[in-house]
Amino acid sequence: MRIVNTKKIENCVYRLARKAGTSLTPACRAAMENAAERETSPACKFALDTLLDNARLAEKEELPVCQDTGMACVLIRLGQQVALTGDLLEDAVNRGVRRAYADGYFRKSVCDPITRINTGDNTPAAIHLEIVAGDKIEITFLPKGFGSENMSRLYMLTPAKGTQGVVDCIVQTVKEAGSRPCPPVCIGVGLGGNFDGCAFLAKKALTREIGSHNPREDVRAIEEEALRRINELGIGCQGFGGNVTALNVACEIAPTHIAGLPVAVNVQCHCVRCEKEVL
Amino acid sequence: MKKLQLPLSKEEVKSLHAGDAVTLSGIIYTARDCAHKRLFSLLDTGMPLPFDLKDATIYYAGPCPAKPGKVSGSCGPTTSARMDSFAPRLFDLGLGCAVGKGEMCEEVRQALMRNTACYFAAVGGAGAIYGNAIQSSECVAFEDLLSEAVYRLEVRDFPAVVAMDCYGESVYKK
């Protein structure tokens, strides 16, 4: 048994949040540079170059890359050989978020859904806990903006729709979103599971590095086919009409019910900020 | 790249065409979801607005707090489509320009034509660049809304693209 005080988790969440808010992932930066090189539309090229300048400026001056510093998604994979001591895990995570958003001068974007009164400190975080083998704690921090989150969709397909139906859903979601989610987008796809589990798979897919592929050949084929078709839509960076509409499609799967084929499409803007650490 | 000084005259608006790259300098007011709701409550009850709409520019944005020594935090545009239901009435009341990101609806297109007004798209996600282009920032209404309050910003050389012009043309593919 390994004993870990949740203060360690709080500090880790703090570090990850501070770093994530002010920098794109290296894979995202590389994908944007690549997009700027192959984009043929002058308006999209202008927007992509502006965004790369912005990323450099943000990192240099430690400024939020985007003012939407997001809802804090915290994915924790907790080894079952770990015994936690100290404050409640949830409280520790929220304290890490609260401190990071205050010290980083990040925007506080969380509010009551009915009164719309802001909680004032960007908590609560959306915490996902998985118990896994081992004695390590893996923490992933994904600040998720809502311009793109708003464009996400969940489809409960019938099994008859098959993989073609799955790809159609992904492409349709991006098409309907158009210019609104800040393309070029990254798409996280959940396939299978149940209603709620499917949405989580899609979120988890967004934490995968851009350019990585699902190890299963048939899933990878869905990722590649969807990406190809999305980039034929002609939406382009900011919706200005270009040939780079998506940077990546990542799909995660789980077994589902014999009657169903759930597909969750989680849309992420081009500003991919995601930090991980293993304790 | 056209350098525009706000407020724009109707003649200047007429010289703009969808797809033109511009920079914006001058006074703009931030307002997003909650602020628009409050502005409409004021209008519906016959109360004065916190700023003069005539030829004004509204920026759909909610900034990050300013770091010490900075005028503003990061302040890029938010998705304009969420203001689709508010924008036509404001243009009819004299609003000159709106700045945001992404396409706006048919009713907005009609309002821009009817009022010789213009909608600009700033580059969504370039928050740090826009924050640094702000020369002064003052909260003029709804301070309790935090980042969603109305801020009067003086900006210099905001990069933008004419997204929808006064002729009904749009940079977005239909």
Coordinates of C-alpha atoms in Angstrom, one line a residue:
Chain A
M1 CA 0.0 0.0 0.0
R2 CA 1.3 3.4 -0.9
I3 CA 0.1 6.3 1.2
V4 CA -0.5 9.6 -0.5
N5 CA -1.8 12.8 1.0
T6 CA -4.3 14.6 -1.2
K7 CA -2.3 17.8 -0.7
K8 CA 0.0 16.3 -3.3
I9 CA -2.9 15.9 -5.7
E10 CA -4.0 19.5 -5.0
N11 CA -0.5 20.8 -5.9
C12 CA -0.3 18.7 -9.0
V13 CA -3.7 20.0 -10.2
Y14 CA -2.5 23.5 -9.6
R15 CA 0.7 23.0 -11.6
L16 CA -1.1 21.3 -14.5
A17 CA -3.8 24.0 -14.6
R18 CA -1.3 26.9 -14.6
K19 CA 0.7 25.3 -17.4
A20 CA -2.4 24.3 -19.5
G21 CA -4.0 27.7 -19.4
T22 CA -1.0 29.4 -21.0
S23 CA 0.3 26.9 -23.5
L24 CA -0.8 24.7 -26.4
T25 CA 0.3 21.1 -26.3
P26 CA 3.5 20.6 -28.5
A27 CA 1.4 18.2 -30.7
C28 CA -1.2 20.9 -31.2
R29 CA 1.4 23.6 -32.0
A30 CA 3.0 21.2 -34.6
A31 CA -0.4 20.4 -36.1
M32 CA -1.2 24.2 -36.4
E33 CA 2.1 24.9 -38.0
N34 CA 1.5 22.1 -40.4
A35 CA -2.0 23.4 -41.1
A36 CA -0.6 26.9 -41.8
E37 CA 1.8 25.4 -44.3
R38 CA -0.7 23.4 -46.3
E39 CA -3.6 25.9 -46.1
T40 CA -4.4 27.5 -49.5
S41 CA -7.0 30.0 -48.5
P42 CA -5.4 33.4 -47.7
A43 CA -8.0 34.3 -45.0
C44 CA -7.5 31.0 -43.2
K45 CA -3.7 31.3 -43.6
F46 CA -3.9 34.8 -42.0
A47 CA -6.0 33.4 -39.1
L48 CA -3.6 30.4 -38.6
D49 CA -0.5 32.6 -38.6
T50 CA -2.2 35.0 -36.1
L51 CA -3.0 32.0 -33.8
L52 CA 0.6 30.8 -33.9
D53 CA 1.8 34.3 -33.0
N54 CA -0.7 34.3 -30.2
A55 CA 0.5 31.0 -28.9
R56 CA 4.1 32.2 -28.8
L57 CA 3.0 35.5 -27.1
A58 CA 1.0 33.6 -24.5
E59 CA 3.8 31.3 -23.6
K60 CA 6.4 34.1 -23.4
E61 CA 4.3 36.4 -21.2
E62 CA 2.5 33.6 -19.4
L63 CA -0.9 34.9 -20.6
P64 CA -4.0 32.7 -21.2
V65 CA -3.7 31.5 -24.8
C66 CA -7.5 32.0 -25.0
Q67 CA -9.6 34.0 -22.6
D68 CA -11.9 31.0 -22.3
T69 CA -9.8 29.2 -19.8
G70 CA -12.6 26.7 -19.7
M71 CA -14.3 24.4 -17.3
A72 CA -11.7 22.4 -15.5
C73 CA -11.9 18.7 -16.6
V74 CA -9.7 16.6 -14.3
L75 CA -9.3 13.0 -15.2
I76 CA -7.7 10.9 -12.4
R77 CA -6.5 7.3 -12.8
L78 CA -6.0 6.2 -9.3
G79 CA -4.0 3.0 -8.7
Q80 CA -5.9 0.8 -6.3
Q81 CA -2.7 0.2 -4.3
V82 CA -2.9 3.9 -3.3
A83 CA -4.4 4.8 0.1
L84 CA -5.4 8.5 0.2
T85 CA -5.0 10.5 3.4
G86 CA -5.8 14.2 4.1
D87 CA -8.8 16.1 2.8
L88 CA -11.4 14.6 0.5
L89 CA -10.1 14.1 -3.0
E90 CA -12.8 16.3 -4.5
D91 CA -12.0 19.1 -2.2
A92 CA -8.3 18.8 -2.9
V93 CA -8.9 19.0 -6.7
N94 CA -11.2 22.0 -6.4
R95 CA -8.7 23.8 -4.2
G96 CA -6.0 23.2 -6.8
V97 CA -8.3 24.6 -9.5
R98 CA -9.3 27.6 -7.4
R99 CA -5.7 28.6 -6.6
A100 CA -4.5 28.2 -10.2
Y101 CA -7.3 30.3 -11.7
A102 CA -6.7 33.0 -9.1
D103 CA -2.9 33.1 -9.4
G104 CA -2.9 32.7 -13.2
Y105 CA -5.4 35.5 -13.7
F106 CA -7.6 33.0 -15.6
R107 CA -11.2 33.8 -16.3
K108 CA -13.8 32.3 -14.0
S109 CA -16.3 30.8 -16.3
V110 CA -18.5 28.6 -14.1
C111 CA -22.0 29.6 -13.1
D112 CA -25.3 28.2 -11.8
P113 CA -27.3 26.9 -14.8
I114 CA -30.5 28.7 -13.8
T115 CA -29.6 31.9 -11.9
R116 CA -26.4 32.2 -14.0
I117 CA -24.6 33.5 -10.9
N118 CA -20.9 32.9 -11.3
T119 CA -19.3 30.7 -8.6
G120 CA -16.4 33.1 -8.7
D121 CA -13.5 30.7 -8.6
N122 CA -14.1 28.4 -11.6
T123 CA -15.1 25.5 -9.3
P124 CA -16.5 22.9 -9.2
A125 CA -14.2 21.0 -11.6
A126 CA -15.6 18.2 -13.7
I127 CA -13.8 15.3 -12.0
H128 CA -13.6 11.8 -13.5
L129 CA -12.2 9.1 -11.4
E130 CA -11.1 5.7 -12.6
I131 CA -9.6 3.0 -10.3
V132 CA -6.8 1.2 -12.1
A133 CA -4.1 -1.3 -11.3
G134 CA -0.9 -0.2 -9.6
D135 CA 0.2 2.4 -7.1
K136 CA 0.5 5.4 -9.3
I137 CA -1.9 8.4 -9.7
E138 CA -2.2 9.7 -13.3
I139 CA -3.8 13.2 -13.5
T140 CA -4.8 14.8 -16.7
F141 CA -6.0 18.4 -16.8
L142 CA -8.1 19.6 -19.8
P143 CA -9.4 23.2 -19.6
K144 CA -12.5 22.9 -21.9
G145 CA -13.9 26.0 -23.6
F146 CA -17.6 26.1 -24.3
G147 CA -17.7 27.6 -27.8
S148 CA -16.7 24.1 -28.9
E149 CA -18.4 22.2 -26.0
N150 CA -21.7 23.7 -27.1
M151 CA -21.3 22.1 -30.5
S152 CA -20.9 18.6 -29.2
R153 CA -23.6 15.9 -29.8
L154 CA -24.7 12.5 -28.5
Y155 CA -26.4 10.1 -30.9
M156 CA -28.1 6.9 -30.0
L157 CA -27.9 5.1 -33.3
T158 CA -29.5 1.7 -34.0
P159 CA -27.0 -1.1 -34.7
A160 CA -28.2 -1.2 -38.3
K161 CA -26.4 2.1 -39.0
G162 CA -23.0 0.4 -38.6
T163 CA -19.7 2.2 -38.9
Q164 CA -20.9 4.2 -41.9
G165 CA -23.6 5.7 -39.6
V166 CA -20.9 6.4 -37.0
V167 CA -18.7 8.3 -39.5
D168 CA -21.8 10.2 -40.8
C169 CA -22.6 11.4 -37.3
I170 CA -19.1 12.7 -36.7
V171 CA -19.0 14.6 -40.0
Q172 CA -22.6 15.9 -39.6
T173 CA -21.7 17.3 -36.1
V174 CA -18.7 19.3 -37.5
K175 CA -20.8 20.4 -40.5
E176 CA -23.6 21.8 -38.4
A177 CA -21.1 23.4 -36.0
G178 CA -19.6 25.3 -39.0
S179 CA -17.6 28.4 -37.9
R180 CA -18.9 28.4 -34.3
P181 CA -16.5 26.1 -32.4
C182 CA -13.3 27.8 -33.6
P183 CA -12.1 25.4 -36.3
P184 CA -9.8 23.8 -37.1
V185 CA -11.3 21.5 -34.5
C186 CA -10.1 18.3 -32.8
I187 CA -12.8 15.7 -32.4
G188 CA -13.1 13.2 -29.6
V189 CA -15.5 10.4 -30.4
G190 CA -17.0 7.9 -27.9
L191 CA -18.3 4.8 -29.4
G192 CA -20.3 2.3 -27.5
G193 CA -20.9 2.0 -23.7
N194 CA -24.2 3.6 -22.5
F195 CA -25.5 7.1 -22.6
D196 CA -23.2 8.6 -20.0
G197 CA -20.3 6.3 -20.5
C198 CA -20.2 7.1 -24.2
A199 CA -19.9 10.9 -23.5
F200 CA -17.0 10.2 -21.1
L201 CA -15.2 8.1 -23.8
A202 CA -15.4 11.1 -26.1
K203 CA -13.9 13.4 -23.5
K204 CA -11.2 10.9 -22.8
A205 CA -10.4 10.7 -26.6
L206 CA -9.7 14.4 -26.5
T207 CA -6.9 13.9 -24.0
R208 CA -5.1 11.6 -26.5
E209 CA -2.2 13.3 -28.3
I210 CA -3.0 14.7 -31.7
G211 CA -1.8 12.3 -34.4
S212 CA -2.0 9.2 -32.3
H213 CA -4.3 6.4 -33.4
N214 CA -6.5 3.9 -31.7
P215 CA -4.6 0.5 -31.7
R216 CA -7.6 -1.3 -33.2
E217 CA -7.5 -1.2 -37.0
D218 CA -11.2 -0.9 -37.4
V219 CA -11.4 2.0 -35.0
R220 CA -8.4 3.7 -36.6
A221 CA -10.2 3.4 -40.0
I222 CA -13.2 5.3 -38.5
E223 CA -10.8 8.1 -37.3
E224 CA -9.1 8.4 -40.6
E225 CA -12.3 8.3 -42.7
A226 CA -14.0 10.9 -40.5
L227 CA -10.9 13.2 -40.7
R228 CA -10.7 12.9 -44.4
R229 CA -14.4 13.7 -44.9
I230 CA -14.4 16.6 -42.4
N231 CA -11.5 18.2 -44.3
E232 CA -13.5 18.0 -47.5
L233 CA -16.3 20.2 -45.9
G234 CA -14.4 23.4 -46.8
I235 CA -15.1 25.2 -43.5
G236 CA -11.5 26.0 -42.8
C237 CA -9.9 28.0 -40.0
Q238 CA -12.5 30.3 -38.3
G239 CA -15.0 29.2 -41.0
F240 CA -13.3 31.4 -43.6
G241 CA -13.5 28.5 -46.1
G242 CA -10.3 26.5 -46.4
N243 CA -9.0 23.0 -46.6
V244 CA -8.1 22.4 -42.9
T245 CA -11.3 22.1 -40.9
A246 CA -10.0 19.5 -38.4
L247 CA -6.6 18.7 -37.0
N248 CA -7.5 15.3 -35.5
V249 CA -10.2 12.7 -34.9
A250 CA -9.6 10.4 -31.9
C251 CA -12.0 7.6 -31.1
E252 CA -12.3 5.5 -28.0
I253 CA -14.6 2.5 -27.7
A254 CA -16.3 0.3 -25.2
P255 CA -18.7 -2.7 -25.4
T256 CA -22.4 -1.6 -25.7
H257 CA -25.9 -3.2 -25.5
I258 CA -27.1 -5.5 -28.3
A259 CA -29.9 -2.9 -29.0
G260 CA -27.7 0.1 -29.3
L261 CA -24.8 2.0 -31.0
P262 CA -24.2 5.2 -29.0
V263 CA -21.9 7.8 -30.6
A264 CA -20.7 10.9 -28.7
V265 CA -18.9 13.6 -30.6
N266 CA -17.0 16.0 -28.3
V267 CA -15.8 19.0 -30.2
Q268 CA -12.6 20.8 -29.2
C269 CA -11.4 24.0 -30.7
H270 CA -7.9 24.4 -32.2
C271 CA -6.7 25.7 -28.8
V272 CA -5.8 22.3 -27.3
R273 CA -4.5 22.7 -23.8
C274 CA -3.9 19.4 -22.0
E275 CA -1.4 18.6 -19.3
K276 CA -0.6 15.2 -17.7
E277 CA 1.5 14.1 -14.8
V278 CA 2.0 10.8 -13.0
L279 CA 2.4 10.9 -9.2
Chain B
M1 CA -5.0 45.6 -44.7
K2 CA -7.4 48.5 -44.0
K3 CA -6.8 50.4 -40.8
L4 CA -10.2 51.5 -39.5
Q5 CA -10.8 54.1 -36.7
L6 CA -14.0 53.6 -34.8
P7 CA -16.7 54.8 -34.9
L8 CA -17.2 54.2 -38.6
S9 CA -19.2 56.6 -40.8
K10 CA -21.8 55.1 -43.1
E11 CA -19.6 55.9 -46.0
E12 CA -16.8 53.8 -44.4
V13 CA -19.2 51.0 -43.8
K14 CA -20.2 51.0 -47.4
S15 CA -16.5 50.7 -48.5
L16 CA -16.2 47.4 -46.6
H17 CA -16.7 44.0 -48.3
A18 CA -16.9 40.5 -46.8
G19 CA -13.4 39.0 -46.7
D20 CA -11.6 42.3 -46.3
A21 CA -8.8 42.1 -43.7
V22 CA -8.8 45.1 -41.4
T23 CA -7.5 46.5 -38.1
L24 CA -9.8 48.2 -35.7
S25 CA -8.8 51.1 -33.4
G26 CA -11.0 53.2 -31.1
I27 CA -13.7 52.5 -28.5
I28 CA -15.6 49.2 -28.2
Y29 CA -17.9 47.9 -25.6
T30 CA -17.8 44.2 -24.5
A31 CA -21.2 42.5 -24.0
R32 CA -21.9 38.8 -24.1
D33 CA -24.8 36.5 -23.1
C34 CA -25.8 37.9 -19.6
A35 CA -25.0 41.5 -20.5
H36 CA -27.3 41.3 -23.5
K37 CA -30.1 40.0 -21.4
R38 CA -29.7 42.9 -19.0
L39 CA -29.5 45.4 -21.8
F40 CA -32.8 44.1 -23.1
S41 CA -34.4 44.3 -19.7
L42 CA -33.4 48.0 -19.6
L43 CA -34.8 48.6 -23.1
D44 CA -38.0 46.7 -22.3
T45 CA -38.6 48.9 -19.2
G46 CA -37.7 52.1 -20.9
M47 CA -34.6 52.6 -18.9
P48 CA -31.4 54.2 -20.3
L49 CA -28.6 52.0 -21.5
P50 CA -25.2 52.3 -19.8
F51 CA -23.6 53.5 -23.1
D52 CA -24.8 55.3 -26.2
L53 CA -25.7 52.7 -28.9
K54 CA -25.5 55.3 -31.7
D55 CA -22.7 54.2 -34.0
A56 CA -21.2 52.2 -31.2
T57 CA -19.3 48.9 -31.6
I58 CA -20.1 45.9 -29.4
Y59 CA -17.5 43.2 -28.9
Y60 CA -18.8 39.8 -28.0
A61 CA -16.1 39.0 -25.4
G62 CA -15.5 38.3 -21.8
P63 CA -11.9 39.1 -20.8
C64 CA -9.6 37.3 -18.3
P65 CA -8.6 39.4 -15.3
A66 CA -5.6 41.7 -15.9
K67 CA -2.3 40.6 -14.5
P68 CA -0.5 43.3 -12.4
G69 CA 1.0 45.9 -14.8
K70 CA -1.4 44.9 -17.6
V71 CA -4.4 46.9 -18.8
S72 CA -6.4 43.8 -19.6
G73 CA -6.2 40.0 -19.5
S74 CA -6.6 37.9 -22.6
C75 CA -9.7 39.0 -24.5
G76 CA -10.5 37.2 -27.7
P77 CA -14.0 37.0 -29.3
T78 CA -16.7 34.6 -28.2
T79 CA -19.2 32.8 -30.5
S80 CA -21.5 35.5 -32.0
A81 CA -24.3 33.1 -32.9
R82 CA -25.4 33.1 -29.2
M83 CA -26.2 36.8 -29.7
D84 CA -28.3 36.2 -32.9
S85 CA -31.6 36.9 -31.1
F86 CA -30.3 40.2 -29.6
A87 CA -28.3 41.8 -32.4
P88 CA -31.0 42.8 -34.9
R89 CA -32.9 45.0 -32.4
L90 CA -29.6 46.7 -31.3
F91 CA -28.6 47.4 -34.9
D92 CA -32.1 49.0 -35.4
L93 CA -31.5 51.2 -32.4
G94 CA -28.3 52.5 -33.9
L95 CA -25.5 50.0 -33.2
G96 CA -22.8 50.6 -35.8
C97 CA -20.7 47.4 -35.7
A98 CA -20.4 44.1 -33.9
V99 CA -17.2 42.1 -33.5
G100 CA -17.2 38.4 -32.6
K101 CA -16.4 35.1 -34.1
G102 CA -18.3 32.7 -36.4
E103 CA -21.4 33.1 -38.6
M104 CA -24.5 35.0 -37.6
C105 CA -28.1 34.3 -38.7
E106 CA -30.2 35.6 -41.6
E107 CA -32.0 38.2 -39.4
V108 CA -28.7 39.7 -38.5
R109 CA -27.8 39.8 -42.2
Q110 CA -31.0 41.7 -42.9
A111 CA -30.4 44.1 -40.0
L112 CA -26.9 44.9 -41.3
M113 CA -28.3 45.7 -44.8
R114 CA -31.2 47.7 -43.3
N115 CA -29.0 49.8 -41.1
T116 CA -25.8 50.0 -43.2
A117 CA -23.9 48.2 -40.4
C118 CA -21.1 45.7 -40.3
Y119 CA -20.1 42.5 -38.5
F120 CA -16.4 41.8 -38.1
A121 CA -14.9 38.5 -37.1
A122 CA -11.9 38.6 -34.9
V123 CA -9.6 35.5 -34.7
G124 CA -11.1 33.2 -32.2
G125 CA -8.5 31.8 -29.8
A126 CA -6.0 34.7 -30.2
G127 CA -6.9 36.0 -26.7
A128 CA -3.4 37.1 -25.8
I129 CA -2.9 39.2 -28.9
Y130 CA -6.3 41.0 -28.4
G131 CA -5.7 41.5 -24.7
N132 CA -2.4 43.2 -25.4
A133 CA -4.1 45.5 -28.0
I134 CA -6.3 47.0 -25.3
Q135 CA -5.0 50.4 -24.3
S136 CA -7.6 51.1 -21.5
S137 CA -10.4 49.2 -19.9
E138 CA -13.2 50.4 -17.7
C139 CA -16.2 48.5 -16.4
V140 CA -19.3 50.6 -17.2
A141 CA -22.1 48.3 -16.2
F142 CA -23.2 45.1 -14.5
E143 CA -20.0 44.7 -12.5
D144 CA -21.5 41.7 -10.6
L145 CA -21.3 39.7 -13.9
L146 CA -17.5 39.6 -13.6
S147 CA -16.0 38.8 -17.0
E148 CA -19.5 39.1 -18.5
A149 CA -19.9 42.8 -17.4
V150 CA -19.8 45.6 -20.0
Y151 CA -16.3 47.0 -20.3
R152 CA -15.5 50.1 -22.3
L153 CA -12.2 49.3 -24.1
E154 CA -9.9 51.5 -26.1
V155 CA -8.2 49.2 -28.6
R156 CA -5.4 49.7 -31.0
D157 CA -5.0 47.6 -34.2
F158 CA -7.3 44.7 -33.4
P159 CA -6.9 42.3 -36.4
A160 CA -10.3 41.3 -37.9
V161 CA -12.0 40.3 -41.1
V162 CA -15.2 41.8 -42.5
A163 CA -17.4 38.8 -41.9
M164 CA -20.8 40.2 -43.0
D165 CA -21.1 43.5 -44.9
C166 CA -23.9 46.0 -45.5
Y167 CA -24.6 44.4 -48.9
G168 CA -25.7 41.1 -47.5
E169 CA -22.5 39.3 -48.3
S170 CA -20.8 36.9 -45.9
V171 CA -17.3 35.4 -45.6
Y172 CA -18.9 32.2 -44.4
K173 CA -19.6 29.4 -46.9
K174 CA -23.3 28.6 -47.2

